[in-house]
mmCIF file of C-alpha atoms in Angstrom:
data_model
loop_
_atom_site.group_PDB
_atom_site.id
_atom_site.type_symbol
_atom_site.label_atom_id
_atom_site.label_comp_id
_atom_site.label_asym_id
_atom_site.label_seq_id
_atom_site.Cartn_x
_atom_site.Cartn_y
_atom_site.Cartn_z
ATOM 1 C CA MET A 55 26.955 9.805 -6.485
ATOM 2 C CA SER A 56 25.005 7.790 -3.899
ATOM 3 C CA ASP A 57 23.387 4.458 -3.188
ATOM 4 C CA LEU A 58 20.012 5.814 -4.296
ATOM 5 C CA THR A 59 19.140 3.841 -7.414
ATOM 6 C CA HIS A 60 16.791 6.486 -8.821
ATOM 7 C CA LEU A 61 19.600 9.031 -9.219
ATOM 8 C CA ASP A 62 22.157 9.025 -12.011
ATOM 9 C CA GLU A 63 25.827 9.983 -11.588
ATOM 10 C CA THR A 64 24.925 13.705 -11.751
ATOM 11 C CA GLY A 65 22.108 13.434 -9.198
ATOM 12 C CA ALA A 66 19.295 13.645 -11.755
ATOM 13 C CA ALA A 67 16.218 11.464 -11.302
ATOM 14 C CA ARG A 68 16.046 8.415 -13.542
ATOM 15 C CA MET A 69 14.105 5.223 -13.985
ATOM 16 C CA VAL A 70 16.269 2.261 -12.970
ATOM 17 C CA ASP A 71 17.313 -0.050 -15.814
ATOM 18 C CA VAL A 72 16.206 -3.557 -14.822
ATOM 19 C CA ALA A 73 16.976 -5.188 -18.190
ATOM 20 C CA GLY A 74 19.787 -7.384 -16.855
ATOM 21 C CA LYS A 75 18.002 -8.513 -13.715
ATOM 22 C CA PRO A 76 16.550 -12.012 -13.484
ATOM 23 C CA VAL A 77 12.818 -12.626 -13.225
ATOM 24 C CA THR A 78 11.992 -13.851 -9.716
ATOM 25 C CA ALA A 79 8.904 -14.330 -7.602
ATOM 26 C CA ARG A 80 8.436 -11.240 -5.444
ATOM 27 C CA GLU A 81 5.964 -10.282 -2.754
ATOM 28 C CA ALA A 82 5.533 -7.265 -0.492
ATOM 29 C CA VAL A 83 3.230 -6.625 2.453
ATOM 30 C CA ALA A 84 2.338 -3.128 3.667
ATOM 31 C CA THR A 85 0.067 -1.845 6.396
ATOM 32 C CA GLY A 86 -1.582 1.327 7.619
ATOM 33 C CA ARG A 87 -4.273 2.419 10.028
ATOM 34 C CA ILE A 88 -7.121 4.898 10.195
ATOM 35 C CA THR A 89 -8.387 5.924 13.613
ATOM 36 C CA MET A 90 -11.818 7.441 14.068
ATOM 37 C CA SER A 91 -14.639 8.128 16.467
ATOM 38 C CA ALA A 92 -16.383 5.221 18.150
ATOM 39 C CA GLU A 93 -19.541 6.145 16.217
ATOM 40 C CA ALA A 94 -17.848 5.910 12.816
ATOM 41 C CA ALA A 95 -16.021 2.698 13.735
ATOM 42 C CA ALA A 96 -19.259 1.112 14.941
ATOM 43 C CA ALA A 97 -21.084 2.085 11.740
ATOM 44 C CA ILE A 98 -18.328 0.541 9.614
ATOM 45 C CA ARG A 99 -18.369 -2.674 11.656
ATOM 46 C CA ALA A 100 -22.174 -2.837 11.479
ATOM 47 C CA GLY A 101 -22.230 -2.148 7.741
ATOM 48 C CA SER A 102 -24.697 0.695 8.290
ATOM 49 C CA MET A 103 -23.007 3.519 6.399
ATOM 50 C CA LYS A 104 -25.283 5.358 3.961
ATOM 51 C CA LYS A 105 -22.673 5.101 1.190
ATOM 52 C CA GLY A 106 -22.809 1.304 1.267
ATOM 53 C CA ASP A 107 -20.322 -1.433 2.112
ATOM 54 C CA VAL A 108 -17.332 0.611 3.229
ATOM 55 C CA LEU A 109 -14.975 -2.327 3.709
ATOM 56 C CA ALA A 110 -15.714 -3.915 0.326
ATOM 57 C CA THR A 111 -15.305 -0.560 -1.413
ATOM 58 C CA ALA A 112 -11.965 0.098 0.324
ATOM 59 C CA ARG A 113 -10.744 -3.402 -0.585
ATOM 60 C CA ILE A 114 -11.559 -2.918 -4.277
ATOM 61 C CA ALA A 115 -10.030 0.580 -4.259
ATOM 62 C CA GLY A 116 -6.794 -0.801 -2.821
ATOM 63 C CA ILE A 117 -6.612 -3.531 -5.449
ATOM 64 C CA MET A 118 -7.296 -1.042 -8.243
ATOM 65 C CA ALA A 119 -4.646 1.328 -6.851
ATOM 66 C CA ALA A 120 -1.978 -1.380 -6.828
ATOM 67 C CA LYS A 121 -2.652 -1.940 -10.526
ATOM 68 C CA LYS A 122 -2.208 1.812 -11.224
ATOM 69 C CA THR A 123 0.956 2.388 -9.178
ATOM 70 C CA ALA A 124 3.232 3.022 -12.175
ATOM 71 C CA GLU A 125 0.810 5.715 -13.353
ATOM 72 C CA LEU A 126 0.866 7.447 -9.965
ATOM 73 C CA ILE A 127 4.540 7.233 -8.972
ATOM 74 C CA PRO A 128 6.735 8.603 -11.755
ATOM 75 C CA LEU A 129 9.756 6.282 -11.603
ATOM 76 C CA CYS A 130 7.948 2.988 -10.902
ATOM 77 C CA HIS A 131 8.020 0.260 -13.511
ATOM 78 C CA PRO A 132 4.659 -1.114 -14.661
ATOM 79 C CA LEU A 133 4.428 -4.646 -13.287
ATOM 80 C CA PRO A 134 2.379 -7.694 -14.228
ATOM 81 C CA LEU A 135 0.827 -8.320 -10.828
ATOM 82 C CA THR A 136 -0.005 -11.936 -10.118
ATOM 83 C CA ARG A 137 -1.886 -11.206 -6.891
ATOM 84 C CA VAL A 138 -3.128 -8.306 -4.813
ATOM 85 C CA ALA A 139 -4.950 -8.828 -1.524
ATOM 86 C CA VAL A 140 -6.273 -6.117 0.763
ATOM 87 C CA ASP A 141 -7.353 -7.200 4.232
ATOM 88 C CA LEU A 142 -9.237 -4.852 6.527
ATOM 89 C CA ALA A 143 -9.522 -5.371 10.284
ATOM 90 C CA PRO A 144 -12.078 -3.016 11.843
ATOM 91 C CA ASP A 145 -12.148 -2.518 15.601
ATOM 92 C CA GLU A 146 -13.590 -0.084 18.160
ATOM 93 C CA THR A 147 -11.260 2.779 17.190
ATOM 94 C CA GLY A 148 -10.704 2.342 13.454
ATOM 95 C CA VAL A 149 -9.494 0.000 10.749
ATOM 96 C CA THR A 150 -6.096 -1.571 10.094
ATOM 97 C CA VAL A 151 -5.347 -2.301 6.437
ATOM 98 C CA THR A 152 -2.853 -4.927 5.284
ATOM 99 C CA ALA A 153 -2.076 -5.094 1.570
ATOM 100 C CA THR A 154 -0.108 -7.811 -0.204
ATOM 101 C CA ALA A 155 1.170 -7.520 -3.771
ATOM 102 C CA ALA A 156 2.956 -10.225 -5.742
ATOM 103 C CA THR A 157 4.572 -10.562 -9.152
ATOM 104 C CA GLU A 158 7.063 -12.591 -11.108
ATOM 105 C CA GLY A 159 9.301 -9.896 -12.468
ATOM 106 C CA LYS A 160 12.570 -8.000 -12.500
ATOM 107 C CA THR A 161 11.706 -5.458 -9.814
ATOM 108 C CA GLY A 162 9.884 -5.474 -6.507
ATOM 109 C CA VAL A 163 6.292 -4.765 -5.565
ATOM 110 C CA GLU A 164 6.817 -2.678 -2.429
ATOM 111 C CA MET A 165 5.298 0.435 -3.993
ATOM 112 C CA GLU A 166 2.255 -1.511 -5.172
ATOM 113 C CA ALA A 167 1.596 -2.833 -1.661
ATOM 114 C CA LEU A 168 2.119 0.616 -0.109
ATOM 115 C CA THR A 169 -0.146 2.237 -2.715
ATOM 116 C CA ALA A 170 -2.863 -0.361 -2.138
ATOM 117 C CA ALA A 171 -2.796 0.227 1.623
ATOM 118 C CA SER A 172 -2.774 4.020 1.228
ATOM 119 C CA VAL A 173 -5.693 4.182 -1.206
ATOM 120 C CA ALA A 174 -7.733 1.719 0.842
ATOM 121 C CA LEU A 175 -7.231 4.025 3.844
ATOM 122 C CA LEU A 176 -8.177 7.115 1.826
ATOM 123 C CA THR A 177 -11.307 5.318 0.640
ATOM 124 C CA LEU A 178 -12.258 4.507 4.231
ATOM 125 C CA TYR A 179 -11.890 8.215 5.035
ATOM 126 C CA ASP A 180 -14.034 9.201 2.059
ATOM 127 C CA MET A 181 -16.764 6.730 2.920
ATOM 128 C CA ALA A 182 -16.911 7.673 6.633
ATOM 129 C CA LYS A 183 -16.201 11.408 6.580
ATOM 130 C CA ALA A 184 -19.875 12.273 7.085
ATOM 131 C CA LEU A 185 -19.584 10.796 10.586
ATOM 132 C CA ASP A 186 -16.047 11.934 11.447
ATOM 133 C CA LYS A 187 -13.966 14.488 9.588
ATOM 134 C CA ALA A 188 -11.196 14.251 12.225
ATOM 135 C CA MET A 189 -10.114 10.720 11.293
ATOM 136 C CA VAL A 190 -6.354 10.195 11.225
ATOM 137 C CA ILE A 191 -4.530 8.073 8.659
ATOM 138 C CA GLY A 192 -1.099 6.902 9.697
ATOM 139 C CA ASP A 193 1.409 4.170 10.380
ATOM 140 C CA ILE A 194 1.692 3.351 6.675
ATOM 141 C CA ARG A 195 4.763 1.196 6.233
ATOM 142 C CA LEU A 196 6.283 -1.794 4.555
ATOM 143 C CA LEU A 197 6.074 -4.919 6.724
ATOM 144 C CA SER A 198 8.025 -7.311 4.524
ATOM 145 C CA LYS A 199 9.303 -8.111 1.057
ATOM 146 C CA THR A 200 10.573 -11.299 -0.478
ATOM 147 C CA GLY A 201 12.484 -12.097 -3.637
ATOM 148 C CA GLY A 202 14.833 -10.145 -5.820
ATOM 149 C CA GLN A 203 18.512 -9.310 -5.707
ATOM 150 C CA SER A 204 18.443 -7.743 -2.253
ATOM 151 C CA GLY A 205 16.716 -10.784 -0.740
ATOM 152 C CA ASP A 206 14.079 -10.961 1.922
ATOM 153 C CA TRP A 207 13.392 -8.179 4.427
ATOM 154 C CA ALA A 208 11.029 -7.738 7.380
ATOM 155 C CA ALA A 209 10.318 -4.729 9.554
ATOM 156 C CA SER A 210 11.614 -5.027 13.070
ATOM 157 C CA ALA A 211 8.998 -5.292 15.792
ATOM 158 C CA ASP A 212 10.500 -2.444 17.821
ATOM 159 C CA ARG A 213 10.335 0.191 15.073
ATOM 160 C CA ASN A 214 7.354 2.532 14.911
#
C-alpha cells in the first residue's frame, strides 16, 4: 500500500515484525528547545528555583521517559537501552536539550531519543511555570541516527 512500515497491505496500523532483522549497534540523537523570560532563564542558570534543581530533574525525567517509550507510543518495540544521555544547555533565553539513546537491537532508538528530549522539555516547563507560563517548547527533531538496515542519517544544517 505504501512505504510506511507501520501500515499493513490494507492500510491498518500494525507493529513491524523485526524477527528477521540482525542485531546491530544503534544510536539516535534528538534535540529540542524551550524559550522563556529572562527571569526564568536566569533562575534556572542560578539554580534558584523553589522546586529545586531544575536541570537535574529534567535530565532524570528525560532518561526515565526514554525507558518508557514503548509504553507511551503504541507501535514502538520495547528496547534494551544500553545508554541514555540528556544534556541541557541553559542560556539567557531558555534551554536547549540534546538526548542520545543507544541500544544493540533489531530496531532503532529514534523514538527513545525524541521522547527523552520532549519529556525533559516538559519537565523544564513544569519546574519553571511559576515564573513564566508563556514558555514555548519547539524545534524538537531528530539530529542523527546510526546503525540498522537503513544506515546512518544526519539532519541537514539548512533544514528548520
